[in-house]
Amino acid sequence: MCDSSDDSFICYIKELPPELQAEAAAKAIEINPENAPQARHVQQLSAQEQPNNLKLTLLYLKRWPKTGVNLTVGFFGDPPAELRARILSHMNAWNVSANVVFTETELTNNPQVRISFDNSGYWSAIGTTITSVPQDQATMNLGGLTVDTPESEFRRVVRHETGHTLGFLHEHQRPEIANRIDPDKAIAHYKAIYNWSEAMTRATILNAINPDSATQTILADPNSVMCYPLPASIMKDGIAIEAGRDISASDMAFAATLYPKPNTSRRLMHTIRNSDGSWQPMEDLNVSLYIPGPITAIAGASGDNGDTHFVFVVIWGDSGIPGELWHLIRYADGSWSQMDSLSRLFNLTSGVSAVTAASGANGAVHFAFTTSEGLLKYTVRESSGRWQPMSDLHTELNIHGMVVALSGTNGAEGAVQFAFTTSDGKLWHAIRNSDGNWRPLLNLSAALSPIWTGDVATIAGAAGEYIGDTVFVFATRRARLWYSVRHRNGGKWTGLNDLGEALNLKKRVVAVGGCEGADRQSQFVLVTEDGHVWHTIRYFEGSWQQPVPLDWVLPISGAVPTVAGVHGDNGETHFIFTTYQ
Ligand SMILES: [Zn+2]
């Protein structure tokens, strides 16, 4: 269960020499006028600093035009065609959500992106500054990458460095994450491992980037491919940041906000699986509603009168609220309510990064969500439509570290259950009784297996075979897929069960949604890294149906970064997902 691969990942941002800074700033503004420093940022500089050109150049953005990124790529050192093709395919992985195309060309054609393989590690220049790097120099270095390097390393490294070329900075230098690092411990750690000076560690790890003046994701995302893994030993709270190994749902949405493809970034698809196993046609909710921007998280639960409730997070949209949480009801007659902004209702001062929902007693629907700081919040919508005040679960359950992924389902007697991960990949389980009291938090990773490190990236839960039983499915960053069943009687768990083996699904699962179906089944939809979407059922006696590729049944193509399931009436199950197709 342990993985021996080296998880350290260090990359440098290639800075231009001072004499090229002014030219790079002028070029950035010429390429995209929105790169110009905002007046409020210039005013923040002191009077002595203002005439200093170099200081001013730190304030401009380095984004490519909103109309898209179309760059040529050349290689130093004449690498084999197989290596070049693999690198290009990972660079173009950003194309699943964004208008981004990289095309190979000969060095003699003066390619805009120039890749070398010398032993100086991994690095890239940022965004439009690549146009100021002298033509005989590389803009990106992939030291040590060969055709024998594992695919997982290509995915993490090439996609990360390409993110820099698109203008993205390091996610761990956002204040929400950087402020969790202990400076003294970090300086000692990077000195011991990489022989870095204090200045180097401060510049690369510790110095928080002002989110207002930088090009990085809109909300802090510890799962971003642009985030460094940070060991527990250098964190103030002792909780590691596992970091992303691939373009995350929020990376995809952020790229789609900067470089949108026409008509693809607002899709919110809904479909129903009938109890006989047939599927109803997909409906794109952006046709009848107006989805304000790309969606990064989605969840749902059933209410009363056959209503189904959905919540979703728009990373950045026309309302201007980052990470805005929206609520929507599908009525039993198939019509949809208006969308309501829960961010406005609760006057949230932080963006929402993850969300889940569960059905409680008396038609109430329970919602748990995390803020950009990784704090867990909670609210309940009563069947009357009244929302209970938002509560702070982080304090109430004494949670340490950032909460990253979460999933909820209904348990016994009006109780609701939640499983969630902290940034170190550890799993936790919480139960809220119908009287509103929470039972003590369970360290689920430790309860399921004494030798399991966790490493969970995504979770879904569903009600199980007997009333009050619950089934949770967990996908890890290292391509393992597990499930465990919690029995109502005594709260016993079945341990860590290998779902990848049971389903013969060997690909890494990047998104999962689940819900209760007819005949005490638990149903799950799984999205694999190759973009396929699968549906499977756990039957009441505990066997699993071999997964059905949903893209054979429904016209789904392209990336599906997030999916949720909701138990409906008459054995129907609702699935809602986002797509950039
Ligand atoms: Zn980097």
PDB file of C-alpha atoms in Angstrom, residues 123-400:
ATOM      1  CA  TRP A 123      12.027  25.240 -14.371  1.00  0.00           C
ATOM      2  CA  SER A 124      10.114  27.562 -16.681  1.00  0.00           C
ATOM      3  CA  ALA A 125       9.693  31.248 -17.376  1.00  0.00           C
ATOM      4  CA  ILE A 126       6.256  32.693 -16.589  1.00  0.00           C
ATOM      5  CA  GLY A 127       3.630  33.473 -19.241  1.00  0.00           C
ATOM      6  CA  THR A 128       4.445  36.260 -21.679  1.00  0.00           C
ATOM      7  CA  THR A 129       7.994  36.669 -20.267  1.00  0.00           C
ATOM      8  CA  ILE A 130       9.035  33.701 -22.435  1.00  0.00           C
ATOM      9  CA  THR A 131       8.987  36.148 -25.361  1.00  0.00           C
ATOM     10  CA  SER A 132      11.874  38.090 -23.759  1.00  0.00           C
ATOM     11  CA  VAL A 133      14.133  35.061 -23.207  1.00  0.00           C
ATOM     12  CA  PRO A 134      16.964  35.242 -25.808  1.00  0.00           C
ATOM     13  CA  GLN A 135      16.334  32.860 -28.741  1.00  0.00           C
ATOM     14  CA  ASP A 136      19.442  30.774 -28.018  1.00  0.00           C
ATOM     15  CA  GLN A 137      18.204  30.022 -24.491  1.00  0.00           C
ATOM     16  CA  ALA A 138      15.543  27.655 -23.190  1.00  0.00           C
ATOM     17  CA  THR A 139      12.293  28.939 -21.674  1.00  0.00           C
ATOM     18  CA  MET A 140      11.683  25.595 -19.920  1.00  0.00           C
ATOM     19  CA  ASN A 141      13.969  22.874 -18.595  1.00  0.00           C
ATOM     20  CA  LEU A 142      12.964  19.256 -17.980  1.00  0.00           C
ATOM     21  CA  GLY A 143      16.258  17.945 -16.590  1.00  0.00           C
ATOM     22  CA  GLY A 144      16.430  14.168 -16.445  1.00  0.00           C
ATOM     23  CA  LEU A 145      13.147  13.431 -18.224  1.00  0.00           C
ATOM     24  CA  THR A 146      13.604  10.521 -20.659  1.00  0.00           C
ATOM     25  CA  VAL A 147      11.372   8.019 -22.450  1.00  0.00           C
ATOM     26  CA  ASP A 148      11.929   5.716 -19.447  1.00  0.00           C
ATOM     27  CA  THR A 149      10.510   8.215 -16.923  1.00  0.00           C
ATOM     28  CA  PRO A 150       7.169   6.992 -15.458  1.00  0.00           C
ATOM     29  CA  GLU A 151       4.049   8.504 -16.986  1.00  0.00           C
ATOM     30  CA  SER A 152       3.010   9.840 -13.555  1.00  0.00           C
ATOM     31  CA  GLU A 153       6.167  11.989 -13.464  1.00  0.00           C
ATOM     32  CA  PHE A 154       5.498  13.334 -16.977  1.00  0.00           C
ATOM     33  CA  ARG A 155       1.965  14.184 -15.888  1.00  0.00           C
ATOM     34  CA  ARG A 156       3.060  16.063 -12.801  1.00  0.00           C
ATOM     35  CA  VAL A 157       6.184  17.778 -14.152  1.00  0.00           C
ATOM     36  CA  VAL A 158       5.292  18.680 -17.747  1.00  0.00           C
ATOM     37  CA  ARG A 159       1.788  19.863 -16.823  1.00  0.00           C
ATOM     38  CA  HIS A 160       3.218  21.947 -13.939  1.00  0.00           C
ATOM     39  CA  GLU A 161       5.919  23.598 -16.076  1.00  0.00           C
ATOM     40  CA  THR A 162       3.388  24.209 -18.848  1.00  0.00           C
ATOM     41  CA  GLY A 163       1.187  25.908 -16.230  1.00  0.00           C
ATOM     42  CA  HIS A 164       4.056  28.384 -15.693  1.00  0.00           C
ATOM     43  CA  THR A 165       4.257  28.942 -19.469  1.00  0.00           C
ATOM     44  CA  LEU A 166       0.527  29.745 -19.364  1.00  0.00           C
ATOM     45  CA  GLY A 167       1.266  32.377 -16.704  1.00  0.00           C
ATOM     46  CA  PHE A 168       0.434  30.501 -13.484  1.00  0.00           C
ATOM     47  CA  LEU A 169       2.519  30.891 -10.322  1.00  0.00           C
ATOM     48  CA  HIS A 170       3.043  28.476  -7.440  1.00  0.00           C
ATOM     49  CA  GLU A 171      -0.083  27.542  -5.531  1.00  0.00           C
ATOM     50  CA  HIS A 172       1.760  26.946  -2.240  1.00  0.00           C
ATOM     51  CA  GLN A 173       2.743  30.627  -2.190  1.00  0.00           C
ATOM     52  CA  ARG A 174      -0.848  31.733  -1.805  1.00  0.00           C
ATOM     53  CA  PRO A 175      -1.254  33.165   1.715  1.00  0.00           C
ATOM     54  CA  GLU A 176      -3.775  30.469   2.766  1.00  0.00           C
ATOM     55  CA  ILE A 177      -1.079  27.799   2.283  1.00  0.00           C
ATOM     56  CA  ALA A 178       2.187  29.775   2.732  1.00  0.00           C
ATOM     57  CA  ASN A 179       1.055  31.086   6.128  1.00  0.00           C
ATOM     58  CA  ARG A 180       0.769  27.486   7.380  1.00  0.00           C
ATOM     59  CA  ILE A 181       4.506  26.885   6.861  1.00  0.00           C
ATOM     60  CA  ASP A 182       6.918  27.281   9.808  1.00  0.00           C
ATOM     61  CA  PRO A 183       9.700  29.547   8.387  1.00  0.00           C
ATOM     62  CA  ASP A 184      12.526  28.273  10.632  1.00  0.00           C
ATOM     63  CA  LYS A 185      11.728  24.621   9.981  1.00  0.00           C
ATOM     64  CA  ALA A 186      11.365  25.214   6.225  1.00  0.00           C
ATOM     65  CA  ILE A 187      14.698  27.061   5.989  1.00  0.00           C
ATOM     66  CA  ALA A 188      16.456  24.211   7.869  1.00  0.00           C
ATOM     67  CA  HIS A 189      14.672  21.536   5.787  1.00  0.00           C
ATOM     68  CA  TYR A 190      15.553  22.954   2.348  1.00  0.00           C
ATOM     69  CA  LYS A 191      19.103  23.756   3.532  1.00  0.00           C
ATOM     70  CA  ALA A 192      19.553  20.110   4.557  1.00  0.00           C
ATOM     71  CA  ILE A 193      18.014  18.584   1.423  1.00  0.00           C
ATOM     72  CA  TYR A 194      18.863  21.020  -1.388  1.00  0.00           C
ATOM     73  CA  ASN A 195      21.501  23.215   0.273  1.00  0.00           C
ATOM     74  CA  TRP A 196      19.292  26.236  -0.335  1.00  0.00           C
ATOM     75  CA  SER A 197      20.135  29.593   1.195  1.00  0.00           C
ATOM     76  CA  GLU A 198      17.556  31.235   3.434  1.00  0.00           C
ATOM     77  CA  ALA A 199      16.879  33.746   0.631  1.00  0.00           C
ATOM     78  CA  MET A 200      16.186  30.909  -1.835  1.00  0.00           C
ATOM     79  CA  THR A 201      13.739  29.175   0.527  1.00  0.00           C
ATOM     80  CA  ARG A 202      12.004  32.468   1.243  1.00  0.00           C
ATOM     81  CA  ALA A 203      11.645  33.284  -2.469  1.00  0.00           C
ATOM     82  CA  THR A 204      10.562  29.786  -3.540  1.00  0.00           C
ATOM     83  CA  ILE A 205       8.517  28.542  -0.591  1.00  0.00           C
ATOM     84  CA  LEU A 206       7.738  31.090   2.098  1.00  0.00           C
ATOM     85  CA  ASN A 207       6.985  34.433   0.514  1.00  0.00           C
ATOM     86  CA  ALA A 208       3.242  34.658   0.050  1.00  0.00           C
ATOM     87  CA  ILE A 209       2.235  36.139  -3.283  1.00  0.00           C
ATOM     88  CA  ASN A 210      -0.302  38.933  -3.067  1.00  0.00           C
ATOM     89  CA  PRO A 211      -3.288  37.201  -4.688  1.00  0.00           C
ATOM     90  CA  ASP A 212      -4.479  40.549  -5.999  1.00  0.00           C
ATOM     91  CA  SER A 213      -1.436  41.145  -8.166  1.00  0.00           C
ATOM     92  CA  ALA A 214      -0.581  37.653  -9.343  1.00  0.00           C
ATOM     93  CA  THR A 215      -1.712  35.136 -11.890  1.00  0.00           C
ATOM     94  CA  GLN A 216      -2.669  32.070  -9.952  1.00  0.00           C
ATOM     95  CA  THR A 217      -5.792  30.157  -9.168  1.00  0.00           C
ATOM     96  CA  ILE A 218      -8.641  32.158  -7.726  1.00  0.00           C
ATOM     97  CA  LEU A 219      -8.920  30.028  -4.575  1.00  0.00           C
ATOM     98  CA  ALA A 220      -6.148  28.233  -2.719  1.00  0.00           C
ATOM     99  CA  ASP A 221      -6.143  24.634  -3.959  1.00  0.00           C
ATOM    100  CA  PRO A 222      -3.825  22.156  -2.214  1.00  0.00           C
ATOM    101  CA  ASN A 223      -4.721  19.697  -5.014  1.00  0.00           C
ATOM    102  CA  SER A 224      -3.483  22.052  -7.748  1.00  0.00           C
ATOM    103  CA  VAL A 225      -0.776  20.755 -10.079  1.00  0.00           C
ATOM    104  CA  MET A 226       0.919  24.120  -9.365  1.00  0.00           C
ATOM    105  CA  CYS A 227       1.309  23.307  -5.624  1.00  0.00           C
ATOM    106  CA  TYR A 228       4.507  21.837  -4.124  1.00  0.00           C
ATOM    107  CA  PRO A 229       4.124  18.882  -1.782  1.00  0.00           C
ATOM    108  CA  LEU A 230       5.032  20.233   1.673  1.00  0.00           C
ATOM    109  CA  PRO A 231       6.160  17.728   4.346  1.00  0.00           C
ATOM    110  CA  ALA A 232       4.411  17.638   7.722  1.00  0.00           C
ATOM    111  CA  SER A 233       7.731  18.450   9.448  1.00  0.00           C
ATOM    112  CA  ILE A 234       7.783  22.043   8.127  1.00  0.00           C
ATOM    113  CA  MET A 235       4.100  22.852   8.738  1.00  0.00           C
ATOM    114  CA  LYS A 236       2.991  24.816  11.811  1.00  0.00           C
ATOM    115  CA  ASP A 237       0.123  22.375  12.433  1.00  0.00           C
ATOM    116  CA  GLY A 238       2.109  19.258  11.462  1.00  0.00           C
ATOM    117  CA  ILE A 239      -0.310  18.457   8.606  1.00  0.00           C
ATOM    118  CA  ALA A 240       1.404  17.835   5.257  1.00  0.00           C
ATOM    119  CA  ILE A 241       0.177  19.286   1.968  1.00  0.00           C
ATOM    120  CA  GLU A 242       0.142  16.282  -0.369  1.00  0.00           C
ATOM    121  CA  ALA A 243      -0.327  18.510  -3.443  1.00  0.00           C
ATOM    122  CA  GLY A 244      -1.673  17.697  -6.862  1.00  0.00           C
ATOM    123  CA  ARG A 245      -0.197  15.256  -9.321  1.00  0.00           C
ATOM    124  CA  ASP A 246      -2.376  16.375 -12.196  1.00  0.00           C
ATOM    125  CA  ILE A 247      -4.414  19.332 -13.436  1.00  0.00           C
ATOM    126  CA  SER A 248      -7.145  19.637 -10.769  1.00  0.00           C
ATOM    127  CA  ALA A 249     -10.795  20.600 -11.220  1.00  0.00           C
ATOM    128  CA  SER A 250      -9.968  24.139 -10.086  1.00  0.00           C
ATOM    129  CA  ASP A 251      -6.862  24.298 -12.339  1.00  0.00           C
ATOM    130  CA  MET A 252      -9.121  23.357 -15.261  1.00  0.00           C
ATOM    131  CA  ALA A 253     -11.717  25.954 -14.306  1.00  0.00           C
ATOM    132  CA  PHE A 254      -9.094  28.650 -13.762  1.00  0.00           C
ATOM    133  CA  ALA A 255      -7.505  27.969 -17.162  1.00  0.00           C
ATOM    134  CA  ALA A 256     -11.011  28.128 -18.656  1.00  0.00           C
ATOM    135  CA  THR A 257     -11.621  31.556 -17.097  1.00  0.00           C
ATOM    136  CA  LEU A 258      -8.322  32.960 -18.458  1.00  0.00           C
ATOM    137  CA  TYR A 259      -8.418  31.324 -21.892  1.00  0.00           C
ATOM    138  CA  PRO A 260     -12.041  30.258 -22.473  1.00  0.00           C
ATOM    139  CA  LYS A 261     -13.091  27.988 -25.291  1.00  0.00           C
ATOM    140  CA  PRO A 262     -16.273  29.228 -26.925  1.00  0.00           C
ATOM    141  CA  ASN A 263     -19.455  27.918 -25.235  1.00  0.00           C
ATOM    142  CA  THR A 264     -17.908  25.098 -23.222  1.00  0.00           C
ATOM    143  CA  SER A 265     -16.998  26.420 -19.796  1.00  0.00           C
ATOM    144  CA  ARG A 266     -20.481  26.779 -18.287  1.00  0.00           C
ATOM    145  CA  ARG A 267     -21.908  23.331 -18.964  1.00  0.00           C
ATOM    146  CA  LEU A 268     -23.829  21.690 -16.136  1.00  0.00           C
ATOM    147  CA  MET A 269     -25.317  18.387 -17.263  1.00  0.00           C
ATOM    148  CA  HIS A 270     -28.147  16.492 -15.567  1.00  0.00           C
ATOM    149  CA  THR A 271     -29.413  13.009 -16.321  1.00  0.00           C
ATOM    150  CA  ILE A 272     -31.602  10.402 -14.617  1.00  0.00           C
ATOM    151  CA  ARG A 273     -31.074   6.664 -14.500  1.00  0.00           C
ATOM    152  CA  ASN A 274     -34.427   4.881 -14.385  1.00  0.00           C
ATOM    153  CA  SER A 275     -34.887   1.938 -12.037  1.00  0.00           C
ATOM    154  CA  ASP A 276     -34.874  -0.413 -15.079  1.00  0.00           C
ATOM    155  CA  GLY A 277     -31.318   0.701 -15.906  1.00  0.00           C
ATOM    156  CA  SER A 278     -32.178   2.908 -18.887  1.00  0.00           C
ATOM    157  CA  TRP A 279     -30.960   6.502 -18.970  1.00  0.00           C
ATOM    158  CA  GLN A 280     -32.954   9.644 -19.691  1.00  0.00           C
ATOM    159  CA  PRO A 281     -31.476  12.175 -22.158  1.00  0.00           C
ATOM    160  CA  MET A 282     -28.928  14.597 -20.746  1.00  0.00           C
ATOM    161  CA  GLU A 283     -30.041  18.153 -20.150  1.00  0.00           C
ATOM    162  CA  ASP A 284     -27.557  21.053 -20.226  1.00  0.00           C
ATOM    163  CA  LEU A 285     -28.800  23.291 -17.415  1.00  0.00           C
ATOM    164  CA  ASN A 286     -26.907  26.256 -18.843  1.00  0.00           C
ATOM    165  CA  VAL A 287     -29.559  26.371 -21.575  1.00  0.00           C
ATOM    166  CA  SER A 288     -32.509  27.026 -19.243  1.00  0.00           C
ATOM    167  CA  LEU A 289     -30.579  28.598 -16.361  1.00  0.00           C
ATOM    168  CA  TYR A 290     -27.592  30.866 -16.668  1.00  0.00           C
ATOM    169  CA  ILE A 291     -24.476  29.316 -15.140  1.00  0.00           C
ATOM    170  CA  PRO A 292     -22.230  32.297 -14.361  1.00  0.00           C
ATOM    171  CA  GLY A 293     -18.839  30.605 -14.951  1.00  0.00           C
ATOM    172  CA  PRO A 294     -16.807  27.370 -14.767  1.00  0.00           C
ATOM    173  CA  ILE A 295     -17.839  24.965 -11.975  1.00  0.00           C
ATOM    174  CA  THR A 296     -15.272  23.397  -9.631  1.00  0.00           C
ATOM    175  CA  ALA A 297     -17.431  21.427  -7.178  1.00  0.00           C
ATOM    176  CA  ILE A 298     -20.915  19.946  -7.145  1.00  0.00           C
ATOM    177  CA  ALA A 299     -23.149  18.012  -4.728  1.00  0.00           C
ATOM    178  CA  GLY A 300     -26.766  17.063  -4.182  1.00  0.00           C
ATOM    179  CA  ALA A 301     -29.274  15.408  -1.845  1.00  0.00           C
ATOM    180  CA  SER A 302     -32.985  14.669  -1.875  1.00  0.00           C
ATOM    181  CA  GLY A 303     -35.438  16.826   0.060  1.00  0.00           C
ATOM    182  CA  ASP A 304     -39.151  16.236   0.532  1.00  0.00           C
ATOM    183  CA  ASN A 305     -41.979  15.989  -2.051  1.00  0.00           C
ATOM    184  CA  GLY A 306     -39.640  14.402  -4.596  1.00  0.00           C
ATOM    185  CA  ASP A 307     -37.458  17.514  -4.752  1.00  0.00           C
ATOM    186  CA  THR A 308     -33.757  17.125  -5.413  1.00  0.00           C
ATOM    187  CA  HIS A 309     -31.360  19.796  -4.176  1.00  0.00           C
ATOM    188  CA  PHE A 310     -28.095  20.651  -5.871  1.00  0.00           C
ATOM    189  CA  VAL A 311     -25.271  22.941  -4.840  1.00  0.00           C
ATOM    190  CA  PHE A 312     -22.304  23.919  -6.956  1.00  0.00           C
ATOM    191  CA  VAL A 313     -19.329  26.274  -6.857  1.00  0.00           C
ATOM    192  CA  VAL A 314     -18.529  28.709  -9.672  1.00  0.00           C
ATOM    193  CA  ILE A 315     -14.826  29.557  -9.487  1.00  0.00           C
ATOM    194  CA  TRP A 316     -15.136  33.005 -11.012  1.00  0.00           C
ATOM    195  CA  GLY A 317     -18.039  34.404 -12.906  1.00  0.00           C
ATOM    196  CA  ASP A 318     -20.014  37.420 -13.919  1.00  0.00           C
ATOM    197  CA  SER A 319     -20.987  38.203 -10.307  1.00  0.00           C
ATOM    198  CA  GLY A 320     -17.308  38.793  -9.456  1.00  0.00           C
ATOM    199  CA  ILE A 321     -17.475  36.636  -6.308  1.00  0.00           C
ATOM    200  CA  PRO A 322     -14.641  34.070  -6.308  1.00  0.00           C
ATOM    201  CA  GLY A 323     -15.720  30.543  -5.377  1.00  0.00           C
ATOM    202  CA  GLU A 324     -19.418  31.432  -5.269  1.00  0.00           C
ATOM    203  CA  LEU A 325     -21.712  28.736  -3.824  1.00  0.00           C
ATOM    204  CA  TRP A 326     -25.068  28.307  -5.576  1.00  0.00           C
ATOM    205  CA  HIS A 327     -28.195  26.321  -4.660  1.00  0.00           C
ATOM    206  CA  LEU A 328     -30.780  24.937  -7.049  1.00  0.00           C
ATOM    207  CA  ILE A 329     -33.847  22.667  -6.710  1.00  0.00           C
ATOM    208  CA  ARG A 330     -35.267  20.258  -9.247  1.00  0.00           C
ATOM    209  CA  TYR A 331     -38.945  19.778  -8.474  1.00  0.00           C
ATOM    210  CA  ALA A 332     -40.718  16.431  -8.829  1.00  0.00           C
ATOM    211  CA  ASP A 333     -42.399  17.630 -12.060  1.00  0.00           C
ATOM    212  CA  GLY A 334     -38.987  18.114 -13.691  1.00  0.00           C
ATOM    213  CA  SER A 335     -38.941  21.908 -13.524  1.00  0.00           C
ATOM    214  CA  TRP A 336     -36.063  23.800 -11.931  1.00  0.00           C
ATOM    215  CA  SER A 337     -36.035  26.575  -9.337  1.00  0.00           C
ATOM    216  CA  GLN A 338     -34.141  29.824  -9.690  1.00  0.00           C
ATOM    217  CA  MET A 339     -30.494  29.684  -8.623  1.00  0.00           C
ATOM    218  CA  ASP A 340     -29.726  31.246  -5.236  1.00  0.00           C
ATOM    219  CA  SER A 341     -26.280  32.395  -4.164  1.00  0.00           C
ATOM    220  CA  LEU A 342     -25.517  30.929  -0.738  1.00  0.00           C
ATOM    221  CA  SER A 343     -22.317  33.015  -0.676  1.00  0.00           C
ATOM    222  CA  ARG A 344     -24.520  36.111  -0.673  1.00  0.00           C
ATOM    223  CA  LEU A 345     -27.096  34.618   1.705  1.00  0.00           C
ATOM    224  CA  PHE A 346     -24.422  33.878   4.319  1.00  0.00           C
ATOM    225  CA  ASN A 347     -22.240  36.908   3.470  1.00  0.00           C
ATOM    226  CA  LEU A 348     -19.260  34.609   2.971  1.00  0.00           C
ATOM    227  CA  THR A 349     -15.986  36.530   2.961  1.00  0.00           C
ATOM    228  CA  SER A 350     -14.040  33.570   1.522  1.00  0.00           C
ATOM    229  CA  GLY A 351     -14.591  31.552  -1.619  1.00  0.00           C
ATOM    230  CA  VAL A 352     -15.914  27.997  -1.343  1.00  0.00           C
ATOM    231  CA  SER A 353     -13.650  25.216  -2.591  1.00  0.00           C
ATOM    232  CA  ALA A 354     -15.499  21.937  -1.880  1.00  0.00           C
ATOM    233  CA  VAL A 355     -19.101  21.072  -1.006  1.00  0.00           C
ATOM    234  CA  THR A 356     -21.276  18.087  -0.135  1.00  0.00           C
ATOM    235  CA  ALA A 357     -24.906  17.457   0.823  1.00  0.00           C
ATOM    236  CA  ALA A 358     -26.918  14.824   2.709  1.00  0.00           C
ATOM    237  CA  SER A 359     -30.608  14.202   3.384  1.00  0.00           C
ATOM    238  CA  GLY A 360     -31.584  14.582   7.037  1.00  0.00           C
ATOM    239  CA  ALA A 361     -34.795  14.141   9.015  1.00  0.00           C
ATOM    240  CA  ASN A 362     -38.101  15.832   8.110  1.00  0.00           C
ATOM    241  CA  GLY A 363     -37.135  16.783   4.557  1.00  0.00           C
ATOM    242  CA  ALA A 364     -34.168  18.871   5.693  1.00  0.00           C
ATOM    243  CA  VAL A 365     -31.064  18.934   3.506  1.00  0.00           C
ATOM    244  CA  HIS A 366     -27.649  19.290   5.153  1.00  0.00           C
ATOM    245  CA  PHE A 367     -24.705  21.008   3.476  1.00  0.00           C
ATOM    246  CA  ALA A 368     -21.031  20.956   4.453  1.00  0.00           C
ATOM    247  CA  PHE A 369     -18.479  23.022   2.570  1.00  0.00           C
ATOM    248  CA  THR A 370     -14.909  24.225   2.844  1.00  0.00           C
ATOM    249  CA  THR A 371     -13.606  27.735   2.384  1.00  0.00           C
ATOM    250  CA  SER A 372     -10.474  28.755   0.514  1.00  0.00           C
ATOM    251  CA  GLU A 373      -8.619  28.558   3.864  1.00  0.00           C
ATOM    252  CA  GLY A 374      -9.635  24.882   4.135  1.00  0.00           C
ATOM    253  CA  LEU A 375     -12.107  25.509   6.993  1.00  0.00           C
ATOM    254  CA  LEU A 376     -15.200  23.294   7.234  1.00  0.00           C
ATOM    255  CA  LYS A 377     -18.588  25.062   7.487  1.00  0.00           C
ATOM    256  CA  TYR A 378     -22.104  23.714   7.880  1.00  0.00           C
ATOM    257  CA  THR A 379     -25.712  24.682   7.293  1.00  0.00           C
ATOM    258  CA  VAL A 380     -29.136  23.037   7.046  1.00  0.00           C
ATOM    259  CA  ARG A 381     -32.026  23.929   4.773  1.00  0.00           C
ATOM    260  CA  GLU A 382     -35.282  23.040   6.493  1.00  0.00           C
ATOM    261  CA  SER A 383     -38.181  21.759   4.379  1.00  0.00           C
ATOM    262  CA  SER A 384     -39.912  25.132   4.905  1.00  0.00           C
ATOM    263  CA  GLY A 385     -37.095  26.721   2.892  1.00  0.00           C
ATOM    264  CA  ARG A 386     -35.535  28.359   5.962  1.00  0.00           C
ATOM    265  CA  TRP A 387     -31.748  28.172   6.148  1.00  0.00           C
ATOM    266  CA  GLN A 388     -30.209  27.601   9.573  1.00  0.00           C
ATOM    267  CA  PRO A 389     -27.279  29.881  10.494  1.00  0.00           C
ATOM    268  CA  MET A 390     -23.913  28.711   9.204  1.00  0.00           C
ATOM    269  CA  SER A 391     -21.802  26.937  11.837  1.00  0.00           C
ATOM    270  CA  ASP A 392     -18.054  26.374  12.113  1.00  0.00           C
ATOM    271  CA  LEU A 393     -17.399  22.622  12.084  1.00  0.00           C
ATOM    272  CA  HIS A 394     -13.645  23.088  12.162  1.00  0.00           C
ATOM    273  CA  THR A 395     -13.882  24.322  15.740  1.00  0.00           C
ATOM    274  CA  GLU A 396     -16.792  22.116  16.752  1.00  0.00           C
ATOM    275  CA  LEU A 397     -15.066  18.893  15.626  1.00  0.00           C
ATOM    276  CA  ASN A 398     -11.547  20.093  16.553  1.00  0.00           C
ATOM    277  CA  ILE A 399     -10.177  19.548  13.026  1.00  0.00           C
ATOM    278  CA  HIS A 400      -6.489  20.278  12.305  1.00  0.00           C
TER     279      HIS A 400
END
